[in-house]
PDB file of C-alpha atoms in Angstrom:
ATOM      1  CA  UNK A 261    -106.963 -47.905  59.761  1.00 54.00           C
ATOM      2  CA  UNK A 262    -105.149 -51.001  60.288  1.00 55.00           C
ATOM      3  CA  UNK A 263    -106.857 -54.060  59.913  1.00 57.00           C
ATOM      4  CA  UNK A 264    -106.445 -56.890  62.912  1.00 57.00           C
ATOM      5  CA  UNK A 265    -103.690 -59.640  61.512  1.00 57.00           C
ATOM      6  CA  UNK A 266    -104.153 -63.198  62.280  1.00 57.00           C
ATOM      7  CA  UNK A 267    -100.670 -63.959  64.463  1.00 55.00           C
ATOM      8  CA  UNK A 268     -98.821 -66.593  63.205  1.00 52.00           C
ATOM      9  CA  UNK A 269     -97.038 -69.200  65.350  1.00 53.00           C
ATOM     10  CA  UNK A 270     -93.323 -69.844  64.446  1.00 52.00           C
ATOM     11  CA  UNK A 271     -93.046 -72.233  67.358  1.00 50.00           C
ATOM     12  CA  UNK A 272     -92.143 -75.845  65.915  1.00 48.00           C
ATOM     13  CA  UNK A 273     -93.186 -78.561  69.004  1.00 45.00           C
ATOM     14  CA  UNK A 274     -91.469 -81.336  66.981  1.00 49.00           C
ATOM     15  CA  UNK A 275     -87.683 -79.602  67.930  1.00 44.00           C
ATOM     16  CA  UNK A 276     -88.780 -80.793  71.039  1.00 42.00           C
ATOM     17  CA  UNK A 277     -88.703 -85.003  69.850  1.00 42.00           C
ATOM     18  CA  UNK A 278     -85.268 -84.257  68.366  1.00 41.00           C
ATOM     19  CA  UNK A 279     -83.490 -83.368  71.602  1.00 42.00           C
ATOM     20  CA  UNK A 280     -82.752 -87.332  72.478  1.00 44.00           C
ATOM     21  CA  UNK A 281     -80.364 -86.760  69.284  1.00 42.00           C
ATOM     22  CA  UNK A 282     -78.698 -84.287  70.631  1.00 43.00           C
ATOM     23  CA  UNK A 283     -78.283 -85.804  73.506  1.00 43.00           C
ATOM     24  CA  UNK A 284     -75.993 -88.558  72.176  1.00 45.00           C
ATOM     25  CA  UNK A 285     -73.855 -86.039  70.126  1.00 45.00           C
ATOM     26  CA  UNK A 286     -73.034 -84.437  73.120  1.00 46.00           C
ATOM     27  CA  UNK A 287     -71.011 -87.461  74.176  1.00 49.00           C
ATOM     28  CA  UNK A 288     -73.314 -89.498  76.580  1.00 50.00           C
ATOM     29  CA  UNK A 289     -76.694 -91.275  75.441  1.00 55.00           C
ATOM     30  CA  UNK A 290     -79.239 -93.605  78.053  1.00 51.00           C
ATOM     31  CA  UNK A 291     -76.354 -96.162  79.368  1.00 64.00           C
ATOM     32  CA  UNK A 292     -74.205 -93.334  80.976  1.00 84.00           C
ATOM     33  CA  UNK A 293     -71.775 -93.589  78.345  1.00 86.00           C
ATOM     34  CA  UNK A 294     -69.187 -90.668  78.028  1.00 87.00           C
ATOM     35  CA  UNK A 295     -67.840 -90.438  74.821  1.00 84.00           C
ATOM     36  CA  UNK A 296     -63.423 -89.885  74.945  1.00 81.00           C
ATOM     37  CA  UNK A 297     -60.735 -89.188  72.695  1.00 75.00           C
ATOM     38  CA  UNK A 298     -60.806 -88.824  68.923  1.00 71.00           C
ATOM     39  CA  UNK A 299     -63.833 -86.880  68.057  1.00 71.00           C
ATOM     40  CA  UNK A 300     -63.201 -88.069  64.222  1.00 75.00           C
ATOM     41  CA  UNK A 301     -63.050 -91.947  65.244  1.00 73.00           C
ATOM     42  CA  UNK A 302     -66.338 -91.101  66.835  1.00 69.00           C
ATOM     43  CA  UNK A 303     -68.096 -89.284  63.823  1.00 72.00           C
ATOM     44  CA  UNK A 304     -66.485 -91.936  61.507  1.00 71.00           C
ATOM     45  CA  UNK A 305     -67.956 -94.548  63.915  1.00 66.00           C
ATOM     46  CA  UNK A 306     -71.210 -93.603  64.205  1.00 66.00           C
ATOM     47  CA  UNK A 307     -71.792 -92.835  60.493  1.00 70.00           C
ATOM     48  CA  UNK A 308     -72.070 -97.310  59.993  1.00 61.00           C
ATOM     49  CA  UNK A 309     -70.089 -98.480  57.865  1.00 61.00           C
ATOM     50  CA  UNK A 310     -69.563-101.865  57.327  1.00 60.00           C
ATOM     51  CA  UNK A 311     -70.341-102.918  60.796  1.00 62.00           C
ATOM     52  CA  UNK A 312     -72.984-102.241  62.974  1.00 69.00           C
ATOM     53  CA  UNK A 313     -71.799-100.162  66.362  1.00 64.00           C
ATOM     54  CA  UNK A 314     -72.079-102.924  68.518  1.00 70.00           C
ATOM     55  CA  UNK A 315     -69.774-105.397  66.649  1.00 78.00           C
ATOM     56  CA  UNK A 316     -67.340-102.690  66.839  1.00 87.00           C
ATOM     57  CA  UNK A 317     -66.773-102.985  71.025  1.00 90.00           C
ATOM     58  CA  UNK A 318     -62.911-104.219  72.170  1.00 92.00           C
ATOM     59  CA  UNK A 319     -64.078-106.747  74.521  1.00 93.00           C
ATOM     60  CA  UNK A 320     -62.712-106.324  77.886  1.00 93.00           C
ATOM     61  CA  UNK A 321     -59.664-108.729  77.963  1.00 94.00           C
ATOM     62  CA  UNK A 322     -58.526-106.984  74.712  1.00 94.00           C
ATOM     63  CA  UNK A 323     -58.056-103.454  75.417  1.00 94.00           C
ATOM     64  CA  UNK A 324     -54.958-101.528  74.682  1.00 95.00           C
ATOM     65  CA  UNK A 325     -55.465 -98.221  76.050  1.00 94.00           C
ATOM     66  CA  UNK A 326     -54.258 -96.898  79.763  1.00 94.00           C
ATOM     67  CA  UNK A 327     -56.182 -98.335  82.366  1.00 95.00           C
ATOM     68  CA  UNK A 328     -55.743 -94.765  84.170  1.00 96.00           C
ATOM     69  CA  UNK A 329     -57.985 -91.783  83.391  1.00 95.00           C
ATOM     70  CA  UNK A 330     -56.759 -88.502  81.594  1.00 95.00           C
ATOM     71  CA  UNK A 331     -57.284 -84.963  82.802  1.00 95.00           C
ATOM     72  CA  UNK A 332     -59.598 -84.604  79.964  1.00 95.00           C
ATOM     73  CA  UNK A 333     -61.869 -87.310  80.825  1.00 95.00           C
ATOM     74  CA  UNK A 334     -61.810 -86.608  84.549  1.00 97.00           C
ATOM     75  CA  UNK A 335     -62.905 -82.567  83.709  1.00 97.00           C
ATOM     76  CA  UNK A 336     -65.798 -84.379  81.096  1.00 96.00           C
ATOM     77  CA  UNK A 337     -67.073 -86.915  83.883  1.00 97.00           C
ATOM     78  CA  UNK A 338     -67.183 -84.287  86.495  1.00 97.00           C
ATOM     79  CA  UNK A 339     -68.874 -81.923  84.036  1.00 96.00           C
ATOM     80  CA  UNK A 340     -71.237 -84.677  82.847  1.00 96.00           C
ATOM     81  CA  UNK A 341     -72.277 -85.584  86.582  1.00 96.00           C
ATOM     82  CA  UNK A 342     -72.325 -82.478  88.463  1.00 97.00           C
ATOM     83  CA  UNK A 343     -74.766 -81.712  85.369  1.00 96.00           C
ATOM     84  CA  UNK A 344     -76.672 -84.734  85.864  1.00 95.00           C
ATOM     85  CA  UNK A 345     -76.917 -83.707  89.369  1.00 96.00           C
ATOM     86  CA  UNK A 346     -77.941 -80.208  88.696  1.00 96.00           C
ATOM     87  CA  UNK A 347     -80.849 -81.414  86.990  1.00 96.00           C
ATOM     88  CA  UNK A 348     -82.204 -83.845  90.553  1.00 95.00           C
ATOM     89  CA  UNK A 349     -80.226 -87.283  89.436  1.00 94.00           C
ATOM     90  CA  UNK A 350     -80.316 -89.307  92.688  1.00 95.00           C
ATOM     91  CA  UNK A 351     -76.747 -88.574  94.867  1.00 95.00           C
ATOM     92  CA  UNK A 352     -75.218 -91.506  95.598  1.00 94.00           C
ATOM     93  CA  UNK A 353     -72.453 -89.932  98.512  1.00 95.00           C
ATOM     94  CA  UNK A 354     -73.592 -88.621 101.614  1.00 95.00           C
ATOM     95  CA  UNK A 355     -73.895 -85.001 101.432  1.00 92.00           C
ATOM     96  CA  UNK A 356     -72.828 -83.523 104.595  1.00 91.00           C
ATOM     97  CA  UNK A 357     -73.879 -79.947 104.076  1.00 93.00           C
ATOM     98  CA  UNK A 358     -72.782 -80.002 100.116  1.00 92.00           C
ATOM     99  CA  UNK A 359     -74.830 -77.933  97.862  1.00 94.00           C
ATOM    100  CA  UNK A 360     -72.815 -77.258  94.717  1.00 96.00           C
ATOM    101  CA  UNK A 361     -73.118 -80.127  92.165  1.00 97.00           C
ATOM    102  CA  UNK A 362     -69.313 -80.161  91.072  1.00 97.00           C
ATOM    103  CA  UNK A 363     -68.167 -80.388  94.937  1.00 97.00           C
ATOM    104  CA  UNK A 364     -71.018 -83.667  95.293  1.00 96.00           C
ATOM    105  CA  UNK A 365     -69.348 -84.810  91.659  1.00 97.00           C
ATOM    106  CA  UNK A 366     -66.175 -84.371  92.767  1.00 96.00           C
ATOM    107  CA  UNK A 367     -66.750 -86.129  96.325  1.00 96.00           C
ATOM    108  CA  UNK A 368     -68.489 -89.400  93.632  1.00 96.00           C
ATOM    109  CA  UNK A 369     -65.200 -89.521  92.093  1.00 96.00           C
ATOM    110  CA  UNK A 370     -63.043 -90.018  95.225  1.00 95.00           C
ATOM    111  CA  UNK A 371     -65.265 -92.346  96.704  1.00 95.00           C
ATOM    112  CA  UNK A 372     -65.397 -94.083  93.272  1.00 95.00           C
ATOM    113  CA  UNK A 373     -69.750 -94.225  92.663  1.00 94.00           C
ATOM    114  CA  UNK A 374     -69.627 -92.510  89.575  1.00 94.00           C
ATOM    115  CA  UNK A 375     -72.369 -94.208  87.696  1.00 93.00           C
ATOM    116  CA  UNK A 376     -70.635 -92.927  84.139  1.00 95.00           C
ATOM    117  CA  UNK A 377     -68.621 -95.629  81.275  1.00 95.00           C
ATOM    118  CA  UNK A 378     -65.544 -93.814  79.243  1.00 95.00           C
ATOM    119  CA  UNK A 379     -66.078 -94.845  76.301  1.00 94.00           C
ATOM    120  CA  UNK A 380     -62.763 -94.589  74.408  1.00 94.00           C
ATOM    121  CA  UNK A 381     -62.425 -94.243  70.374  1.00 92.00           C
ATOM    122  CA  UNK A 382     -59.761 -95.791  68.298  1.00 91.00           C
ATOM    123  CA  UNK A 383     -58.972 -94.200  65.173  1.00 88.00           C
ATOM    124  CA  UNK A 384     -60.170 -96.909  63.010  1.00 86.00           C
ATOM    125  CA  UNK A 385     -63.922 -97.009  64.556  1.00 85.00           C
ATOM    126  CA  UNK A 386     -64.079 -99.636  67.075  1.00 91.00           C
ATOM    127  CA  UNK A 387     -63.845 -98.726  70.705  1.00 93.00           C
ATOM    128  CA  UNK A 388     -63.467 -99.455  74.468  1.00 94.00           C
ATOM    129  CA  UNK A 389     -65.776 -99.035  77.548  1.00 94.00           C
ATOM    130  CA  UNK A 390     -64.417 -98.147  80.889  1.00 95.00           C
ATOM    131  CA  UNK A 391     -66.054 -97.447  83.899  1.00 94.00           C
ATOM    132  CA  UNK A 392     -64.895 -95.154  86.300  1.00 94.00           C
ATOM    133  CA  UNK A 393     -63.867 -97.208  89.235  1.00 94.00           C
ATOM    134  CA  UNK A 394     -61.680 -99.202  86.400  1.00 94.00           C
ATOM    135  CA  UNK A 395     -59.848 -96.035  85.548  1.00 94.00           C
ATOM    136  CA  UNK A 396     -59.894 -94.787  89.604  1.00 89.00           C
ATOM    137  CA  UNK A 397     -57.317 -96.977  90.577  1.00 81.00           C
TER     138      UNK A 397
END
């Protein structure tokens, strides 16, 4: 009656190459950078432009923006690194008992060893790096 079909496979494997991408649009990429503020800067930043991204850094001695961190970019950090710790990044606290990622993540921060750089966006492209313990004061 019904003839044996040959079963097609609608699995791509190269989705699995373009995940480093995404990783970077989520707001970090491979030098712990978390990506802050205006998510338009950012997207108007990272299309090029005249200037490559790396021209485009404040140097340190020339930054204009708070030296203290926001709510928003404390609740992305701890996100970001209880995340990172989820997934077996090394801890750098003692952990006393601790087994959920946000309290470890959360203990990081106060001791300031949050390995993570805020990476701040002006609205005409160019932007600043902080690191945690800079914005911990």
């Amino acid at each position: 009656m019904y003839e044996e079909e040959e079963i097609t496979e609608y699995y791509d494997p190269e989705v699995l190459e373009e995940e480093d991408g995404d990783q970077q649009q989520n707001g970090q990429d491979q030098d712990n950078v978390v990506v802050s503020g205006d998510p338009s800067a950012a997207a108007n930043a990272l299309k090029g432009g005249d200037k490559l991204l790396k021209d485009k850094k404040i140097p340190e001695n020339e930054r204009t923006t708070t030296p203290y961190m926001t709510k928003y970019e404390r609740a992305r950090i701890l996100g970001t690194r209880a995340l990172q710790i989820s997934m077996n990044a090394p801890v750098l606290v003692d952990l006393e008992g601790e087994t959920d990622p946000l309290q470890i993540a959360i203990k990081e921060m106060r001791e300031k060893k949050i390995p993570l750089i805020v990476r701040r966006y002006m609205p005409d492209g160019y932007y600043e790096d902080w690191t945690c313990e800079e914005l911990l004061q």
